[in-house]
XYZ file of N, CA, C and O in Angstrom:
780
model
N -16.204 -15.053 9.377
C -16.196 -12.975 10.216
C -15.668 -12.808 11.334
O -15.651 -13.399 12.036
N -14.672 -12.160 11.139
C -14.568 -11.472 12.197
C -14.440 -10.104 12.150
O -13.997 -8.912 11.151
N -14.904 -9.433 13.570
C -15.477 -7.735 13.606
C -13.462 -6.817 14.426
O -13.014 -7.838 15.093
N -13.221 -6.093 13.413
C -12.118 -5.467 14.278
C -12.565 -3.845 14.778
O -13.175 -3.505 13.998
N -12.040 -3.895 15.840
C -12.371 -2.346 16.447
C -11.086 -1.673 16.476
O -10.406 -2.331 17.477
N -10.771 -1.068 15.409
C -9.172 0.158 15.907
C -9.259 1.234 17.047
O -11.427 2.148 16.362
N -8.641 1.507 17.428
C -9.091 2.796 18.518
C -7.061 3.381 18.473
O -6.866 2.726 18.613
N -7.238 4.314 18.087
C -5.832 5.399 18.358
C -5.499 5.262 19.833
O -6.744 5.571 20.377
N -4.460 5.929 20.227
C -4.422 5.595 21.743
C -4.806 7.642 21.927
O -5.033 8.067 21.170
N -4.796 7.458 23.072
C -5.595 9.429 24.069
C -4.219 9.397 23.634
O -3.108 9.264 22.896
N -4.301 11.445 23.468
C -3.339 11.880 23.308
C -2.406 12.445 24.200
O -2.358 11.601 25.551
N -0.753 12.987 23.958
C 0.393 13.246 24.263
C 0.226 14.049 24.237
O 0.040 15.229 22.854
N 1.787 14.323 25.287
C 2.266 16.228 24.613
C 2.817 16.165 23.480
O 3.029 17.598 23.070
N 3.409 15.499 23.061
C 3.819 15.327 21.783
C 3.383 15.815 20.602
O 3.431 16.477 19.991
N 2.038 14.897 20.872
C 0.620 15.282 19.706
C 0.226 16.925 20.045
O 0.622 17.608 18.871
N 0.672 16.985 21.148
C 0.210 18.374 20.990
C 1.251 19.579 20.662
O 0.656 20.724 20.354
N 2.455 19.008 21.048
C 3.341 20.427 20.422
C 3.593 19.821 18.871
O 4.490 20.382 18.671
N 2.951 19.228 18.400
C 3.229 18.675 16.651
C 4.624 18.021 16.400
O 5.375 18.402 15.339
N 4.814 17.368 17.066
C 6.761 16.843 17.381
C 6.158 15.107 17.169
O 5.137 14.507 16.857
N 6.948 14.884 15.902
C 6.605 13.518 15.135
C 6.942 12.471 16.263
O 7.783 12.353 16.900
N 6.024 11.525 16.600
C 6.303 10.850 17.577
C 6.988 9.262 17.050
O 8.179 8.971 17.769
N 6.572 8.711 16.015
C 6.613 7.553 15.856
C 7.077 6.378 16.665
O 6.242 6.384 17.298
N 8.257 5.520 16.923
C 8.539 4.384 17.424
C 9.111 5.112 18.627
O 9.182 4.140 19.668
N 8.942 6.354 18.931
C 9.570 6.929 20.595
C 8.150 6.715 21.778
O 7.648 7.118 21.252
N 8.888 6.443 22.496
C 7.801 5.838 23.953
C 7.377 7.193 24.318
O 8.126 7.083 25.678
N 6.385 7.457 23.792
C 6.272 8.728 24.718
C 5.095 8.351 25.602
O 3.496 8.002 24.867
N 4.572 8.854 26.846
C 3.558 8.633 27.348
C 2.186 9.324 27.375
O 2.250 10.545 26.642
N 0.857 8.951 27.705
C -0.611 9.909 27.674
C 0.087 10.687 28.331
O 0.779 10.817 29.207
N -0.542 12.460 28.239
C -0.683 13.228 29.289
C -1.986 12.934 30.001
O -3.019 12.046 29.862
N -2.200 13.771 30.600
C -4.046 14.095 31.282
C -5.348 14.137 30.586
O -5.959 13.251 30.540
N -4.688 14.608 29.962
C -6.088 14.412 28.564
C -6.333 13.424 28.506
O -7.152 12.854 27.538
N -4.767 12.928 27.567
C -5.120 11.638 26.983
C -5.428 10.369 27.837
O -6.497 9.694 27.435
N -4.939 10.174 29.085
C -5.779 9.188 29.975
C -7.578 9.546 30.111
O -8.266 8.673 30.223
N -8.055 10.604 30.258
C -9.372 11.351 30.200
C -10.006 10.556 28.683
O -11.394 10.043 29.240
N -9.370 10.773 27.921
C -9.858 10.398 26.486
C -10.040 8.921 26.642
O -10.987 8.185 26.186
N -9.251 8.579 27.275
C -9.018 6.734 27.034
C -9.993 6.326 28.092
O -11.409 5.423 27.696
N -10.176 7.022 29.127
C -11.134 6.690 29.928
C -12.958 6.655 29.454
O -13.708 5.837 29.736
N -12.734 8.013 28.326
C -14.309 8.479 27.105
C -14.455 7.050 26.905
O -15.844 6.366 26.231
N -13.714 6.868 25.999
C -13.771 5.578 24.772
C -14.079 4.181 25.723
O -14.574 3.947 25.260
N -13.851 4.300 26.652
C -13.251 2.631 27.771
C -14.875 2.351 27.890
O -15.517 1.622 28.180
N -15.517 3.901 28.299
C -16.937 3.901 29.243
C -17.609 3.797 27.780
O -18.651 3.109 28.030
N -17.590 3.986 26.186
C -18.213 3.882 25.292
C -18.232 2.624 25.076
O -19.274 2.172 24.826
N -17.273 2.329 25.112
C -17.347 0.181 24.699
C -17.841 -0.420 25.893
O -17.406 -1.667 25.404
N -17.695 -0.537 26.811
C -17.724 -0.899 27.956
C -18.707 -1.607 27.601
O -18.851 -3.190 29.006
N -19.981 -1.675 27.483
C -21.329 -2.533 27.493
C -20.987 -3.484 26.673
O -22.587 -4.300 25.649
N -20.526 -3.348 25.521
C -20.506 -4.157 24.073
C -19.539 -5.131 24.937
O -18.959 -5.222 25.675
N -19.891 -6.999 23.850
C -18.868 -7.926 23.989
C -17.420 -7.788 23.220
O -17.713 -7.805 22.133
N -16.425 -7.528 23.553
C -15.489 -7.944 22.837
C -14.731 -8.982 23.376
O -14.829 -9.138 24.134
N -14.135 -9.632 22.578
C -13.671 -10.734 22.773
C -12.379 -11.441 23.132
O -11.580 -11.872 23.928
N -11.372 -9.856 22.565
C -9.763 -9.761 22.864
C -9.244 -8.506 22.923
O -10.207 -7.958 21.984
N -8.381 -7.951 23.075
C -7.608 -6.780 22.832
C -6.484 -6.595 22.842
O -5.196 -7.461 23.495
N -5.745 -6.529 21.147
C -4.177 -6.505 20.915
C -3.875 -5.090 20.949
O -4.655 -4.069 20.418
N -2.854 -4.778 21.503
C -2.282 -3.366 21.312
C -1.000 -3.242 20.927
O 0.014 -3.985 20.923
N -0.796 -2.520 20.317
C 0.883 -1.762 20.292
C 1.540 -1.544 21.514
O 1.076 -1.278 22.823
N 2.338 -2.343 22.160
C 3.533 -2.046 22.893
C 4.325 -0.875 23.355
O 4.634 -0.580 24.805
N 3.789 0.241 22.697
C 4.546 1.456 23.186
C 3.329 2.074 24.417
O 2.115 1.927 24.054
N 3.899 2.613 25.234
C 3.318 2.849 26.464
C 1.754 3.849 26.004
O 0.943 3.835 26.867
N 1.751 4.676 24.515
C 0.586 5.688 24.803
C -0.213 4.421 24.288
O -1.593 4.891 24.631
N -0.050 3.551 23.635
C -1.210 2.814 22.904
C -1.548 1.282 24.054
O -2.596 1.665 24.883
N -0.565 1.283 24.858
C -0.533 0.211 25.939
C -1.471 0.508 27.246
O -2.260 0.108 27.488
N -0.923 1.678 28.183
C -1.791 2.521 28.716
C -3.443 2.799 27.632
O -4.254 2.234 29.149
N -3.264 3.035 27.263
C -4.822 3.219 26.759
C -5.411 1.922 26.914
O -6.807 1.522 26.856
N -4.881 0.899 26.191
C -5.618 -0.560 25.864
C -5.577 -1.358 27.639
O -7.005 -1.704 27.870
N -4.651 -0.555 28.377
C -5.028 -1.440 30.127
C -6.686 -0.676 30.812
O -6.865 -1.194 31.153
N -6.708 0.686 30.596
C -7.713 1.180 30.743
C -9.091 1.046 30.231
O -9.573 0.538 30.927
N -8.682 0.463 28.729
C -10.343 0.326 28.345
C -10.423 -1.530 28.694
O -11.422 -1.747 29.081
N -9.146 -2.158 28.907
C -9.470 -3.298 29.759
C -9.869 -3.797 30.856
O -10.448 -4.892 31.274
N -9.466 -2.796 31.481
C -10.009 -2.602 33.310
C -11.431 -2.815 32.806
O -11.972 -3.236 34.275
N -12.503 -2.183 32.392
C -13.561 -2.271 32.263
C -14.264 -3.086 31.658
O -15.687 -3.633 31.645
N -13.618 -4.408 31.061
C -13.615 -5.031 30.355
C -12.769 -6.668 31.272
O -12.002 -7.329 30.691
N -13.031 -7.204 32.485
C -12.118 -7.722 33.282
C -11.909 -9.243 32.309
O -10.899 -10.041 32.923
N -12.549 -9.737 31.674
C -13.020 -10.464 31.298
C -12.151 -11.228 30.131
O -11.683 -12.173 29.535
N -11.296 -10.337 29.580
C -11.186 -10.019 28.614
C -9.591 -10.172 28.781
O -8.826 -9.824 29.076
N -9.253 -11.185 27.063
C -7.952 -11.215 26.760
C -6.999 -10.157 26.284
O -7.514 -9.561 25.459
N -5.541 -9.696 26.722
C -4.960 -8.599 26.583
C -3.975 -9.237 26.217
O -2.964 -10.622 26.607
N -3.316 -8.917 24.604
C -2.013 -9.642 23.842
C -1.335 -8.282 23.090
O -1.766 -7.210 22.472
N -0.162 -7.684 23.989
C 0.927 -6.995 23.360
C 0.951 -7.825 21.587
O 1.859 -8.891 21.672
N 1.597 -7.110 20.949
C 1.950 -7.424 19.317
C 2.672 -6.006 18.962
O 2.417 -4.882 18.597
N 3.570 -6.290 18.813
C 4.471 -5.065 18.210
C 4.813 -4.733 16.461
O 5.023 -3.899 16.034
N 3.954 -5.615 16.089
C 3.298 -5.202 14.491
C 2.472 -4.208 15.191
O 2.379 -3.630 13.337
N 1.448 -4.078 15.955
C 0.995 -2.861 15.909
C 1.634 -1.489 16.533
O 0.396 -0.325 16.431
N 3.085 -1.380 16.033
C 3.577 -0.278 16.927
C 3.413 0.697 15.714
O 2.520 0.441 14.233
N 3.659 2.497 15.906
C 3.700 2.853 15.067
C 4.789 3.086 13.779
O 5.844 2.378 15.070
N 4.884 3.673 12.989
C 5.196 3.952 11.854
C 6.675 4.495 12.434
O 6.462 5.108 13.242
N 7.914 3.579 12.104
C 9.401 4.441 12.670
C 9.034 5.163 11.902
O 9.500 5.654 10.485
N 9.644 7.278 12.393
C 9.852 8.113 11.420
C 11.443 8.498 11.478
O 11.664 9.441 11.213
N 12.089 7.506 11.561
C 13.872 7.737 11.580
C 14.488 9.411 12.562
O 13.783 9.259 13.815
N 14.803 9.704 11.464
C 15.368 10.671 12.138
C 14.377 12.026 12.370
O 14.770 12.862 13.690
N 13.907 12.603 12.320
C 12.304 12.789 12.802
C 11.457 12.904 14.034
O 11.233 14.020 14.122
N 11.551 11.853 14.690
C 11.180 11.292 15.793
C 12.288 12.546 16.947
O 12.892 12.967 16.922
N 10.590 13.232 17.420
C 10.762 13.829 18.425
C 11.413 15.585 17.836
O 11.149 16.490 18.287
N 10.858 15.953 16.256
C 10.972 17.153 15.754
C 9.591 17.945 15.458
O 8.595 16.967 15.202
N 9.816 18.763 15.304
C 8.218 19.872 14.661
C 8.807 19.961 13.445
O 9.918 20.305 12.791
N 7.457 20.192 12.814
C 7.942 20.725 11.442
C 8.441 21.955 10.854
O 9.790 21.927 10.579
N 8.319 23.365 12.246
C 9.589 24.542 12.175
C 11.222 23.414 12.198
O 11.737 24.298 11.858
N 11.365 23.244 13.209
C 12.311 22.112 13.593
C 13.149 21.440 12.684
O 14.247 21.486 11.813
N 12.475 20.971 11.507
C 12.713 19.590 10.645
C 13.417 20.865 9.699
O 13.968 20.755 8.737
N 12.315 21.967 9.060
C 12.763 22.963 8.135
C 13.909 23.629 8.051
O 14.963 23.763 6.819
N 14.331 23.978 9.434
C 15.332 24.518 9.901
C 16.762 24.056 9.552
O 17.726 24.376 9.468
N 16.484 22.601 9.819
C 17.398 21.943 10.202
C 17.966 21.292 8.935
O 19.028 20.975 8.302
N 16.897 20.537 7.932
C 17.342 20.185 6.411
C 16.735 20.665 5.329
O 16.428 20.533 4.424
N 15.795 21.725 5.554
C 15.422 22.649 4.463
C 14.206 22.251 4.425
O 13.652 21.252 4.687
N 13.376 22.889 3.596
C 11.530 22.909 2.998
C 11.786 21.395 2.316
O 10.827 21.566 2.696
N 12.579 20.848 2.003
C 12.482 19.655 0.887
C 12.974 18.277 1.875
O 13.448 17.493 0.853
N 12.491 18.602 3.001
C 13.040 17.966 3.665
C 12.644 16.239 3.620
O 12.870 15.507 3.722
N 11.340 16.499 2.732
C 10.314 15.315 2.664
C 10.964 14.261 1.828
O 11.019 13.069 1.665
N 12.141 15.016 0.662
C 12.966 14.157 -0.429
C 13.677 13.654 -0.201
O 14.484 12.661 -0.712
N 14.157 13.601 1.308
C 15.427 13.719 1.733
C 15.325 11.584 2.528
O 14.455 11.716 2.771
N 16.368 10.831 2.621
C 16.058 9.852 2.561
C 16.600 10.268 4.442
O 17.431 10.360 5.195
N 15.225 10.387 5.500
C 15.225 10.018 6.929
C 15.308 8.713 7.400
O 14.533 8.843 9.130
N 15.219 8.076 6.752
C 15.455 6.845 7.778
C 13.942 6.334 8.148
O 13.764 5.444 9.241
N 13.397 6.829 7.649
C 11.351 6.273 7.513
C 11.104 4.519 7.435
O 11.884 4.422 6.264
N 10.418 4.082 7.665
C 10.358 3.016 7.386
C 9.296 2.543 6.388
O 8.559 3.414 5.826
N 9.704 1.895 5.391
C 9.336 1.497 3.870
C 7.872 1.353 4.382
O 7.385 0.070 5.220
N 7.201 1.808 3.258
C 5.384 1.475 3.040
C 5.046 -0.239 2.512
O 4.433 -0.436 3.439
N 5.872 -0.575 1.859
C 5.926 -1.922 2.081
C 5.675 -2.877 2.801
O 5.340 -3.602 3.304
N 6.815 -2.566 4.500
C 7.217 -2.952 5.442
C 5.934 -2.878 6.493
O 5.369 -3.982 7.283
N 5.384 -1.606 6.008
C 4.620 -1.319 7.072
C 3.139 -2.243 7.313
O 2.534 -2.778 7.757
N 2.675 -2.330 5.360
C 1.079 -2.983 4.848
C 1.615 -4.893 5.060
O 0.663 -5.199 5.942
N 2.404 -5.080 5.514
C 2.714 -6.209 5.401
C 3.156 -6.971 6.697
O 2.286 -7.349 7.121
N 3.518 -5.690 7.494
C 3.179 -6.467 9.423
C 1.880 -5.587 9.808
O 1.051 -6.803 10.194
N 0.969 -4.979 8.608
C -0.405 -5.063 9.083
C -1.227 -6.233 8.861
O -2.076 -6.400 9.263
N -1.235 -6.492 7.423
C -1.764 -7.845 6.635
C -1.330 -8.832 7.895
O -2.236 -9.842 8.247
N -0.012 -8.974 8.028
C 0.570 -10.555 8.656
C -0.778 -10.321 9.846
O -0.939 -11.650 10.567
N -0.325 -8.936 10.630
C -1.282 -9.549 11.723
C -3.042 -9.645 11.946
O -3.196 -10.326 12.802
N -3.502 -9.212 10.641
C -4.551 -9.177 10.577
C -4.925 -10.935 10.258
O -5.860 -11.239 10.680
N -4.146 -11.023 8.967
C -4.700 -12.399 8.564
C -4.169 -13.279 10.305
O -5.190 -14.430 10.029
N -3.579 -13.254 10.805
C -3.346 -13.686 11.889
C -4.846 -14.084 13.636
O -5.009 -14.919 13.419
N -5.105 -12.910 13.064
C -6.201 -12.495 13.847
C -7.620 -13.452 13.248
O -8.440 -13.741 13.804
N -7.494 -13.241 11.890
C -8.444 -13.561 11.438
C -8.440 -15.221 11.704
O -9.924 -16.098 11.472
N -7.927 -16.300 11.381
C -7.511 -17.341 11.413
C -7.972 -17.508 13.059
O -8.544 -18.749 13.631
N -7.190 -16.633 14.073
C -7.308 -17.232 15.516
C -8.412 -16.848 15.854
O -8.878 -17.757 17.139
N -9.310 -15.897 15.342
C -10.306 -15.060 16.155
C -12.081 -15.205 15.001
O -11.914 -14.260 15.290
N -12.100 -16.759 14.360
C -13.159 -16.131 14.138
C -14.702 -16.453 14.405
O -14.171 -16.622 15.483
N -15.331 -15.751 13.868
C -16.729 -14.829 14.742
C -16.388 -14.009 15.922
O -17.254 -14.160 16.490
N -15.239 -13.580 16.155
C -15.306 -12.833 17.542
C -14.923 -11.401 16.718
O -15.151 -11.073 16.008
N -15.064 -10.454 18.194
C -14.673 -9.426 18.301
C -13.666 -8.750 19.066
O -13.490 -9.247 19.835
N -13.097 -8.074 17.981
C -11.170 -7.904 18.264
C -10.638 -6.600 18.241
O -11.178 -5.809 17.605
N -10.540 -5.841 19.264
C -10.061 -4.391 19.721
C -8.909 -4.609 19.260
O -8.030 -4.993 20.145
N -8.444 -3.466 18.933
C -6.704 -3.125 18.566
C -6.561 -1.819 18.807
O -7.241 -0.731 18.109
N -5.739 -1.512 20.112
C -4.956 -0.410 20.399
C -3.807 0.182 19.522
O -3.250 -0.380 19.479
N -3.700 0.760 18.377
C -2.646 1.290 17.777
C -2.147 2.538 17.541
O -2.714 3.103 18.537
N -1.802 2.937 16.697
C -1.707 4.664 16.216
C -2.393 4.819 14.905
O -2.491 4.096 14.249
N -2.458 6.504 14.798
C -3.010 7.256 13.719
C -2.471 6.517 12.444
O -3.042 6.401 11.420
N -0.881 6.537 12.136
C -0.557 6.524 11.013
C -0.647 4.917 10.683
O -0.705 4.651 9.500
N -0.598 4.073 11.326
C -0.646 2.500 11.024
C -2.217 2.397 10.501
O -2.598 1.070 9.827
N -3.007 2.765 11.397
C -4.043 2.429 11.435
C -4.934 3.368 9.819
O -5.753 2.347 9.184
N -4.669 4.109 9.833
C -4.800 5.063 8.866
C -4.114 3.976 6.998
O -4.884 3.782 6.269
N -2.951 3.451 7.121
C -2.074 3.207 5.901
C -2.930 1.486 6.089
O -3.211 1.447 4.845
N -3.470 1.419 7.183
C -4.219 -0.283 7.011
C -5.144 -0.160 6.009
O -5.939 -0.392 5.603
N -6.581 1.288 6.779
C -7.839 1.224 5.739
C -7.614 1.536 4.652
O -8.302 1.047 3.738
N -6.542 2.530 4.488
C -6.367 2.786 2.867
C -5.835 1.514 1.840
O -6.449 1.640 1.229
N -5.020 0.304 2.529
C -4.352 -0.689 1.992
C -5.977 -1.052 1.469
O -6.339 -1.884 0.481
N -6.612 -1.862 2.442
C -7.919 -2.225 2.172
C -8.980 -2.166 1.655
O -9.867 -2.430 1.081
N -9.256 -0.187 1.662
C -10.522 -0.052 0.854
C -9.883 1.314 0.064
O -9.634 2.525 0.233
N -8.929 1.048 -0.824
C -8.229 2.108 -1.832
C -9.498 3.176 -2.420
O -8.853 3.873 -3.009
N -10.451 2.774 -2.364
C -11.120 3.290 -3.489
C -11.750 4.820 -2.633
O -12.654 5.202 -3.038
N -11.634 4.239 -1.223
C -12.574 5.437 -0.457
C -12.083 6.621 -0.239
O -10.963 7.011 -0.731
N -12.611 7.253 0.530
C -12.334 8.935 0.956
C -12.142 9.145 2.443
O -11.897 10.610 2.979
N -11.532 7.619 2.536
C -11.434 7.896 4.479
C -9.930 8.811 5.017
O -9.033 8.749 3.934
N -10.001 9.753 5.325
C -9.203 10.859 5.979
C -7.700 9.967 6.585
O -8.159 8.588 7.054
N -6.419 10.452 6.195
C -5.553 10.076 7.006
C -5.620 10.346 8.438
O -4.658 9.736 9.185
N -5.717 11.347 8.732
C -5.569 11.977 10.072
C -6.884 11.270 10.631
O -7.555 11.375 10.977
N -6.133 10.644 11.568
C -7.018 9.348 12.799
C -7.091 10.423 13.649
O -5.798 10.705 14.480
N -8.179 10.967 14.843
C -8.789 11.576 15.930
C -8.055 10.319 16.862
O -7.688 9.328 16.982
N -7.092 10.899 17.693
C -7.179 10.313 19.593
C -8.142 9.627 19.777
O -9.258 10.228 20.109
N -7.675 8.693 20.047
C -9.119 7.590 21.219
C -10.567 7.332 19.903
O -11.592 7.130 20.312
N -9.890 7.971 18.265
C -11.119 7.355 17.304
C -11.608 6.015 17.151
O -10.550 5.163 17.346
N -12.492 5.563 16.902
C -12.819 4.467 17.419
C -13.449 3.996 15.217
O -14.297 4.840 15.010
N -12.884 2.856 14.763
C -13.223 2.909 13.355
C -13.633 0.868 13.481
O -12.856 0.224 14.046
N -15.033 0.794 12.875
C -15.068 -0.832 13.011
C -14.699 -1.478 11.915
O -15.479 -0.666 10.902
N -14.605 -2.387 11.810
C -14.133 -3.422 10.536
C -14.828 -4.659 10.622
O -14.514 -5.099 11.443
N -15.271 -5.188 9.401
C -15.666 -6.278 8.798
C -15.298 -7.141 8.232
O -14.675 -6.970 6.977
N -13.823 -8.279 8.672
C -13.324 -8.769 7.758
C -14.185 -10.140 7.124
O -14.440 -10.936 8.120
N -14.150 -11.211 6.004
C -14.457 -12.144 6.318
C -13.016 -12.658 5.033
O -12.551 -11.882 4.772
N -13.126 -13.661 4.810
C -11.877 -14.432 3.582
C -12.274 -13.517 2.270
O -11.486 -13.411 1.893
N -13.573 -13.225 2.150
C -13.118 -12.882 0.309
C -14.174 -11.341 0.673
O -14.708 -10.688 -0.587
N -14.460 -10.598 1.360
C -14.895 -9.662 1.509
C -14.711 -9.034 2.313
O -14.391 -9.250 3.940
N -14.477 -7.365 2.452
C -14.399 -6.514 3.928
C -15.305 -5.232 3.666
O -15.503 -4.907 2.877
N -15.644 -4.773 4.984
C -16.396 -3.643 4.911
C -16.288 -2.395 6.132
O -15.530 -3.455 7.346
N -16.147 -1.002 5.914
C -16.229 -0.528 7.272
C -17.258 -0.216 7.475
O -17.925 0.706 7.236
N -17.502 -0.066 8.837
C -19.397 0.401 8.945
C -19.120 1.215 9.942
O -19.744 2.230 10.387
N -17.829 1.907 10.632
C -17.392 3.252 11.291
C -16.246 3.525 11.053
O -15.500 2.742 11.324
N -15.821 4.604 10.822
C -15.071 5.445 10.942
C -14.033 6.573 11.469
O -15.042 7.728 11.350
N -13.373 6.430 12.558
C -12.428 7.737 12.643
C -13.664 8.230 13.527
O -13.845 9.719 13.768
N -14.650 7.509 14.673
C -15.750 8.178 15.265
C -15.100 8.415 16.434
O -14.804 7.711 17.647
N -14.986 10.122 17.115
C -14.957 10.319 18.187
C -16.070 10.804 19.455
O -16.178 11.432 19.875
N -17.434 10.562 18.730
C -18.577 11.054 19.680
C -18.225 10.965 21.324
O -19.100 11.763 21.963
N -17.713 9.606 21.596
C -16.936 9.586 23.015
C -16.210 10.913 23.645
O -16.756 11.179 24.839
N -15.759 12.306 22.802
C -15.288 12.871 22.988
C -15.862 14.345 23.589
O -15.519 14.962 23.934
N -17.594 13.808 23.229
C -18.246 15.625 23.237
C -18.174 15.665 24.507
O -18.246 16.855 24.650
N -18.467 14.423 25.499
C -18.820 14.983 27.013
C -17.430 15.880 27.252
O -17.646 17.169 28.318
N -16.010 15.816 26.978
C -15.182 16.321 27.256
C -14.682 17.650 26.778
O -14.562 18.241 27.604
N -15.515 17.967 25.628
C -15.942 19.175 25.245
C -16.826 20.335 26.259
O -16.514 21.383 26.430
N -17.604 19.552 26.472
C -18.888 20.721 27.377
C -18.348 21.016 28.295
O -17.845 20.709 29.387
C-alpha cells in the first residue's frame, strides 16, 4: 500500500486574473506563499517519506516551503507532474480568447495536450512511485488540471469536482488491486487566512 498526498500549488497572479497557465512558468504571489506556508504547517507533524514536485516554479516553490518543515524528506522534481499544456490559450483570459477566436474557441485545435497523454504520464508516475515506495507516504505537489484528471481516471464513478483549490490536499491509498480516496480537495488549513 502506498499513500499519495496530492497538493495543488499556491495561488498566482494569473490564477487571480483568470489566465490559463498551463506549462507557462508563473511564480507564486505573496498570498500563494502564505497559502503554501499554511499547508506546510498543517502536515509538518505528519510522517511523510518523500516529496515529489512538478518542476514548474509555482509548484516547486510550494514544495520547497513544505519540505523546509520536514528536513529529513527526500525531494524529487519530476516533469510528469507538470501542468497540462494549454497550447495557444496560455496567458489568456476567457474574454481574450472569445475576442481572438470567437465563442466556439474550445472547438478549435488550440494545441492542447491530448487527454490520453495526460493520463499516460500520470499513471506512469503513480506506477513508478508505488514500486519505489511500497508502504510509504508520498507527497506530490502538482497542478489542478493534472490532479483532477488523475483522480477522475482512478475514480470514474465519483462525484469529485474538477475544480481543485490552491494548496488543497487530497489523500489516496493505492494497492496493487484496490484504491481509495480518504480526503479530497481539503483546504481547512486556509481558514486561518480568511479570519
